[in-house]
GROMACS .gro file of N, CA, C and O in nm:
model
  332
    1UNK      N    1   0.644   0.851   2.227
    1UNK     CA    2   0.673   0.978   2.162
    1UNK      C    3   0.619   0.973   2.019
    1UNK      O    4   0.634   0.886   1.934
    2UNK      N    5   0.542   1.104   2.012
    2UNK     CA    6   0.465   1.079   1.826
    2UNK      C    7   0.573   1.081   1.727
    2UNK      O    8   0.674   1.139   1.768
    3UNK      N    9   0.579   1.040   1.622
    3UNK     CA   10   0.633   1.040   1.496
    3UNK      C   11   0.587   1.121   1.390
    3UNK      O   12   0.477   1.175   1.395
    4UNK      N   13   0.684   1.135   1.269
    4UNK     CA   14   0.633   1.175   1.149
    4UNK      C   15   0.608   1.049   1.052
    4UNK      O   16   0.706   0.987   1.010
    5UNK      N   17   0.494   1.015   1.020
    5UNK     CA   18   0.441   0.903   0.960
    5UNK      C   19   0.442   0.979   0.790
    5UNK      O   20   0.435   1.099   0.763
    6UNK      N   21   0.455   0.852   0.686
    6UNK     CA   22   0.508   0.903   0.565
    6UNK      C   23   0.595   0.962   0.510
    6UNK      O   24   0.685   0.995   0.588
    7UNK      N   25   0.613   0.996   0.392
    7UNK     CA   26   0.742   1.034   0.308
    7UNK      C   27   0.768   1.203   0.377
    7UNK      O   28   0.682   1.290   0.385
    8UNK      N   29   0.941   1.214   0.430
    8UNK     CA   30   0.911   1.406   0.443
    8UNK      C   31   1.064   1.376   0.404
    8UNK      O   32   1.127   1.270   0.399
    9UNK      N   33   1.101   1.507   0.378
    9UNK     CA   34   1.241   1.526   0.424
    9UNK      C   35   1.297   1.695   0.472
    9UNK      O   36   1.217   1.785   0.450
   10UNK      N   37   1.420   1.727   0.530
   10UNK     CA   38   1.456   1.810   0.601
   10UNK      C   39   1.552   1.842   0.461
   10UNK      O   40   1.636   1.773   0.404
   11UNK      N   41   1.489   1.999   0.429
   11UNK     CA   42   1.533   2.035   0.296
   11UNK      C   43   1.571   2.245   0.375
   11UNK      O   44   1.549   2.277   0.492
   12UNK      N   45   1.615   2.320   0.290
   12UNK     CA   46   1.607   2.445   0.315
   12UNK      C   47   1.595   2.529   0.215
   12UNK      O   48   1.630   2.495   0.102
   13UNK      N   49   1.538   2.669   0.245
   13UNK     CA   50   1.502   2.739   0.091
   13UNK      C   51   1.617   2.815   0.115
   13UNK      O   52   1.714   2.789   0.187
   14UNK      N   53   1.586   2.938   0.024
   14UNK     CA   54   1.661   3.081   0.046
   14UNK      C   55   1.562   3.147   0.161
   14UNK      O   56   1.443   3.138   0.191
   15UNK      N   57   1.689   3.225   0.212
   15UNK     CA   58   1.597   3.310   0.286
   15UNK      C   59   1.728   3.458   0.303
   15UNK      O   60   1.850   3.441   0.310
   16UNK      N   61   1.674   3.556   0.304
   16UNK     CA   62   1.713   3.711   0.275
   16UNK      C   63   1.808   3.742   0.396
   16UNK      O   64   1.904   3.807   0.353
   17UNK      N   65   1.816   3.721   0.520
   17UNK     CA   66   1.821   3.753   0.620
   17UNK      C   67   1.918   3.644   0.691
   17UNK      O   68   2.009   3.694   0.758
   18UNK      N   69   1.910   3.490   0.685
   18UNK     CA   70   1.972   3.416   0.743
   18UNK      C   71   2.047   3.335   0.585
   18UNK      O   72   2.120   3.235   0.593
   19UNK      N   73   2.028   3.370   0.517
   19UNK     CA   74   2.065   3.308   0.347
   19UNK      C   75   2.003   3.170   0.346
   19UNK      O   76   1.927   3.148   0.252
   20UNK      N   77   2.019   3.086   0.421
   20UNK     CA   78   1.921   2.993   0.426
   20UNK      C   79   1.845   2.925   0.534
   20UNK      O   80   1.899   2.892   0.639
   21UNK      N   81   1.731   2.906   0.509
   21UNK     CA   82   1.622   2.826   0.658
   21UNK      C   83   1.613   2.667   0.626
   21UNK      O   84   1.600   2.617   0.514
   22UNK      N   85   1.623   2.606   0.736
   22UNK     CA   86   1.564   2.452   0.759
   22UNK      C   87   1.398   2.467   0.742
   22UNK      O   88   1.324   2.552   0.791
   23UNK      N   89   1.371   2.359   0.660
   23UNK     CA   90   1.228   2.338   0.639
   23UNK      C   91   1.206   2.166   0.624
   23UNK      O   92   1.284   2.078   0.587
   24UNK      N   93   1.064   2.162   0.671
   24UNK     CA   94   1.054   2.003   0.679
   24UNK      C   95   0.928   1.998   0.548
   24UNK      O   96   0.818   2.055   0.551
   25UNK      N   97   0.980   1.918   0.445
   25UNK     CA   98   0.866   1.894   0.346
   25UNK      C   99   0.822   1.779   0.329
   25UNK      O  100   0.895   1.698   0.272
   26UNK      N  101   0.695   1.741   0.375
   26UNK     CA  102   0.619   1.665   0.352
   26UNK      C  103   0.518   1.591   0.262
   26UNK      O  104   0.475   1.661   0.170
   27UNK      N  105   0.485   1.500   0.267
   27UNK     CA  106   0.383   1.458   0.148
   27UNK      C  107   0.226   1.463   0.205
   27UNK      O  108   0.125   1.471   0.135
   28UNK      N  109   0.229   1.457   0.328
   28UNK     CA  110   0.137   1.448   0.392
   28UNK      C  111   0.075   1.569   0.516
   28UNK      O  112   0.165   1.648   0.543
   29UNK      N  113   0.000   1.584   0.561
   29UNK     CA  114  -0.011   1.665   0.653
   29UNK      C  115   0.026   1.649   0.793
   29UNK      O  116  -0.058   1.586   0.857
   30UNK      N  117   0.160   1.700   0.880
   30UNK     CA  118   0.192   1.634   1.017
   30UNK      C  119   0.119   1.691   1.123
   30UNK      O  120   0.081   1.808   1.116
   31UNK      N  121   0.095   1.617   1.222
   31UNK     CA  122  -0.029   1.659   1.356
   31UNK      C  123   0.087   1.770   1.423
   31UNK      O  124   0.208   1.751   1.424
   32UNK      N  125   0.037   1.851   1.459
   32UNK     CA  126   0.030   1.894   1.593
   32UNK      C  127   0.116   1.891   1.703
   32UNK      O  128   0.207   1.969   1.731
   33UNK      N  129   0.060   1.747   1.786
   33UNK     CA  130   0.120   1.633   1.858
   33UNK      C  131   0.281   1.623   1.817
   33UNK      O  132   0.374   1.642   1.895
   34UNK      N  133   0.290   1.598   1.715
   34UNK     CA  134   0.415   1.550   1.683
   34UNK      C  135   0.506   1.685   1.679
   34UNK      O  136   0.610   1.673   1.744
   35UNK      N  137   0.488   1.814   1.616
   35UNK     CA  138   0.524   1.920   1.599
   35UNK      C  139   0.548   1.962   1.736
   35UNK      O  140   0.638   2.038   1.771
   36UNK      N  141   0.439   1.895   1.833
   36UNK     CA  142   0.466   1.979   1.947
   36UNK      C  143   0.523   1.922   2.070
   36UNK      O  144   0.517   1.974   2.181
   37UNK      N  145   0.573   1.820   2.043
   37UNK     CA  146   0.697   1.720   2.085
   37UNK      C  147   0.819   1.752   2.070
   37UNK      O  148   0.900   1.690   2.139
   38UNK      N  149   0.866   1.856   1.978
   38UNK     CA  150   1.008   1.898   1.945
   38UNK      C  151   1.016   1.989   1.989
   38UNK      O  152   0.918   2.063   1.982
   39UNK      N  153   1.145   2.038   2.065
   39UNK     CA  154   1.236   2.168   2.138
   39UNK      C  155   1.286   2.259   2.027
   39UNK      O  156   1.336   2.226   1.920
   40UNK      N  157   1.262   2.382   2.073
   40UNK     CA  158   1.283   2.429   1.969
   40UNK      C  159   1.386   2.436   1.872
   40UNK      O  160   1.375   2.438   1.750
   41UNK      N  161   1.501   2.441   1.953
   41UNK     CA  162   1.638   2.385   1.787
   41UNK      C  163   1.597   2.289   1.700
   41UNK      O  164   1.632   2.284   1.582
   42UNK      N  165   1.496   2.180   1.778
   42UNK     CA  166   1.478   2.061   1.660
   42UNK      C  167   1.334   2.123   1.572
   42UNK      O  168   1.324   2.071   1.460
   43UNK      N  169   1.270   2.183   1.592
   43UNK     CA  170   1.189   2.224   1.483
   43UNK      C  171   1.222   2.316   1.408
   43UNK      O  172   1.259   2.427   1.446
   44UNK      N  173   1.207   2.258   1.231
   44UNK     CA  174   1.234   2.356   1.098
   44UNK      C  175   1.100   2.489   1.161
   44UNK      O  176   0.994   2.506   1.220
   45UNK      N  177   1.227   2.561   1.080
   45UNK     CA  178   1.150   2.708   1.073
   45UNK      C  179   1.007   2.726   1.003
   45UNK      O  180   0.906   2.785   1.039
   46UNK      N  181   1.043   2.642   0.876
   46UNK     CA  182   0.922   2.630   0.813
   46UNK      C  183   0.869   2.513   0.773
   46UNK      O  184   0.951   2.442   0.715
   47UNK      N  185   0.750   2.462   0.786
   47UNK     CA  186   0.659   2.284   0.747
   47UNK      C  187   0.602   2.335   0.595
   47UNK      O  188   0.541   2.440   0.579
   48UNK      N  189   0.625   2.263   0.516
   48UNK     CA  190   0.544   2.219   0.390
   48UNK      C  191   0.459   2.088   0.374
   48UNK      O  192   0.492   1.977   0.332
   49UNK      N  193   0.364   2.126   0.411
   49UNK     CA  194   0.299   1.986   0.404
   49UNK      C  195   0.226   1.948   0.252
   49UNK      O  196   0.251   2.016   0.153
   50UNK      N  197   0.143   1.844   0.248
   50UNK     CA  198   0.097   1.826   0.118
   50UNK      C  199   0.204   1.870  -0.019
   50UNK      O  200   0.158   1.917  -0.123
   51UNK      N  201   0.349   1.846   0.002
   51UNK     CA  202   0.410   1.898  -0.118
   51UNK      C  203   0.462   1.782  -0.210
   51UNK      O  204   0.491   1.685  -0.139
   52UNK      N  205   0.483   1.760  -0.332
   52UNK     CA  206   0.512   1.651  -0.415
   52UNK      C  207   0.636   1.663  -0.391
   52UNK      O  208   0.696   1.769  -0.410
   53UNK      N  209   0.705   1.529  -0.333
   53UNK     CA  210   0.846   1.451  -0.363
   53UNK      C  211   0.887   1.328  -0.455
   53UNK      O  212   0.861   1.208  -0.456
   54UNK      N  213   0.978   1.431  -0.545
   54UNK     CA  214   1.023   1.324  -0.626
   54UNK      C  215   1.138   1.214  -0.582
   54UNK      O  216   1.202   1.225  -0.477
   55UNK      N  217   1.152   1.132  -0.654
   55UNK     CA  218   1.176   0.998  -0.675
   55UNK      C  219   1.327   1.047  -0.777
   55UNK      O  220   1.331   1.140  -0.857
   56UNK      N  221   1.452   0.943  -0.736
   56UNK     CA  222   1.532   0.922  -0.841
   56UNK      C  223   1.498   0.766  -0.884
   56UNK      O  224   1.414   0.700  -0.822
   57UNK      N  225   1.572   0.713  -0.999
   57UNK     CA  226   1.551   0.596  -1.067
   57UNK      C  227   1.551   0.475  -0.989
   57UNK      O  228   1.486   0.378  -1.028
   58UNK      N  229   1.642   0.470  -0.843
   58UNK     CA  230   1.698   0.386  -0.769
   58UNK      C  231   1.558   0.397  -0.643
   58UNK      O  232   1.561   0.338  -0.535
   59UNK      N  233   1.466   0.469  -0.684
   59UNK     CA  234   1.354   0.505  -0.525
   59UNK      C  235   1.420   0.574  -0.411
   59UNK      O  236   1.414   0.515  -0.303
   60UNK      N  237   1.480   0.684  -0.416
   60UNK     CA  238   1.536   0.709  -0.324
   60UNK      C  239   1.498   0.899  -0.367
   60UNK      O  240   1.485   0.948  -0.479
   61UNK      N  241   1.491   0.954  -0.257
   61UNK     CA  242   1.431   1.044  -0.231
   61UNK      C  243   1.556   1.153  -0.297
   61UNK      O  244   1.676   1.174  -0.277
   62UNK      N  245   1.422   1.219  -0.409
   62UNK     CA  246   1.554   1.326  -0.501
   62UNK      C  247   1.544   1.490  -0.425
   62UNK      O  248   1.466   1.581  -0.453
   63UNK      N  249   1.652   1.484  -0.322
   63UNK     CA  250   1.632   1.614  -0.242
   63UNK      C  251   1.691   1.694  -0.360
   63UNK      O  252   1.660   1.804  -0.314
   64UNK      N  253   1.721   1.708  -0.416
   64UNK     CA  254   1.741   1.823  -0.527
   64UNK      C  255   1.649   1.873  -0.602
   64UNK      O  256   1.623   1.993  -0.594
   65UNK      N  257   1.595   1.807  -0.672
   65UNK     CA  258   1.459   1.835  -0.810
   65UNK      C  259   1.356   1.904  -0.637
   65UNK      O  260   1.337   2.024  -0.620
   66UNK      N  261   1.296   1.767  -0.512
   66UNK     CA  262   1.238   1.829  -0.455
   66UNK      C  263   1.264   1.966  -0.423
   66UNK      O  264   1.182   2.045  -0.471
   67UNK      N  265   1.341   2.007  -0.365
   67UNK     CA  266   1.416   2.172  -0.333
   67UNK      C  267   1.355   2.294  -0.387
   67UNK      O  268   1.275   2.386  -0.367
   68UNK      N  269   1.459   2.226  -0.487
   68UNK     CA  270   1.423   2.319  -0.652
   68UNK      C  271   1.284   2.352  -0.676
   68UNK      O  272   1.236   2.453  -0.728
   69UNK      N  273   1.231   2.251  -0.632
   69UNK     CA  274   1.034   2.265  -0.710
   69UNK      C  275   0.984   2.347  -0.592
   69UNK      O  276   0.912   2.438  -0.635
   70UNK      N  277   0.996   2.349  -0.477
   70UNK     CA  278   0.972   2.375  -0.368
   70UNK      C  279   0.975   2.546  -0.380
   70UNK      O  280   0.881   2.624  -0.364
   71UNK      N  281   1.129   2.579  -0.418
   71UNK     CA  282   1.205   2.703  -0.408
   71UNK      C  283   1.099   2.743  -0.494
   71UNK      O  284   1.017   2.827  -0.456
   72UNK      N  285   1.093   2.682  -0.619
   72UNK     CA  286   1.009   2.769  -0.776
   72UNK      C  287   0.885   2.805  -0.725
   72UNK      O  288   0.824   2.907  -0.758
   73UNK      N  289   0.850   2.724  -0.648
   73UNK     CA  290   0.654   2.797  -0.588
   73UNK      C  291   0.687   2.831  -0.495
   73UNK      O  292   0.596   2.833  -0.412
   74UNK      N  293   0.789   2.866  -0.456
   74UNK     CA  294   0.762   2.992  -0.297
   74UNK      C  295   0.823   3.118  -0.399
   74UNK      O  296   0.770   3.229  -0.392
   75UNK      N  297   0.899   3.101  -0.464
   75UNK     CA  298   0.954   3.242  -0.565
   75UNK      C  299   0.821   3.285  -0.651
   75UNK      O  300   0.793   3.403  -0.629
   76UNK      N  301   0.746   3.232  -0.728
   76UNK     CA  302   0.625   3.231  -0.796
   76UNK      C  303   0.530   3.300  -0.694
   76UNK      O  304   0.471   3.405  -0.718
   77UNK      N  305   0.522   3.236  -0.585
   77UNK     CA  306   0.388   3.287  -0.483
   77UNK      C  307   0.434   3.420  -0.477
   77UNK      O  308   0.364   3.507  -0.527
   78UNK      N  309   0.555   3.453  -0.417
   78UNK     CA  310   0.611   3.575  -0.365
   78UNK      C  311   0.581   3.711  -0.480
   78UNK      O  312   0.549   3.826  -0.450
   79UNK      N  313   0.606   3.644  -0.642
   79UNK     CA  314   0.568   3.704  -0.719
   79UNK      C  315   0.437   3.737  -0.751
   79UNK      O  316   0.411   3.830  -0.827
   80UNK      N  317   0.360   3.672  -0.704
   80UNK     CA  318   0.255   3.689  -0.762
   80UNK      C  319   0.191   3.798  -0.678
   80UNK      O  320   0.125   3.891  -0.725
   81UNK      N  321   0.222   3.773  -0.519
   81UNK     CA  322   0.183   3.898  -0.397
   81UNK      C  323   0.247   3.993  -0.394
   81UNK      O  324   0.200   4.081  -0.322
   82UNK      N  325   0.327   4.013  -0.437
   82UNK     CA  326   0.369   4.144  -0.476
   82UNK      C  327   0.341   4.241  -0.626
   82UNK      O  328   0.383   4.348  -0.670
   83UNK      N  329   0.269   4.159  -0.661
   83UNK     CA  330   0.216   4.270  -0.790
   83UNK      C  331   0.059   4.302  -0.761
   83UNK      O  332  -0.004   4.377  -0.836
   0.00000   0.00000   0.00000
C-alpha cells in the first residue's frame, strides 16, 4: 500500500459552509497513487502541497504557526480574486 513520504500534517482551515475542512499539508508534492488508495472519509477535502512547515524549538511539528500561515495565504489569495 503507497505512503505519504516526507514531512505533512492533517491541519483544517475555515470554511463558510461546514465552519471548518480537513486538509492535508505537505512539504512535498504527494502522487496520485497514494491519494488514490484512500476511501473517501479518509481523504482531506483539501491537499496543500509544496507548503512551508514550521518547526517548534523541541523539532516537533508547530501545527499552529503552520495553520495560521496556511489560513493567511488562502485569506490573501481570496483577496486578491476578488478585487
Amino acid at each position: 500500500r503507497p505512503f505519504i513520504q516526507g514531512i505533512f500534517l492533517i491541519s483544517w482551515i475555515k470554511n463558510e459552509k461546514l465552519g471548518q475542512q480537513v486538509v492535508l499539508i505537505s512539504e512535498q508534492s504527494i502522487e496520485e497513487s497514494v491519494l488514490a488508495s484512500l476511501t473517501g472519509f479518509q481523504r482531506p477535502k483539501q491537499i496543500f502541497n509544496n507548503q512551508k512547515i514550521f518547526f517548534t524549538e523541541s523539532g516537533k511539528v508547530d501545527r499552529i504557526k503552520t495553520q495560521k500561515r496556511l489560513q493567511k495565504s488562502i485569506d490573501e489569495e481570496t483577496v486578491r480574486g476578488s478585487a
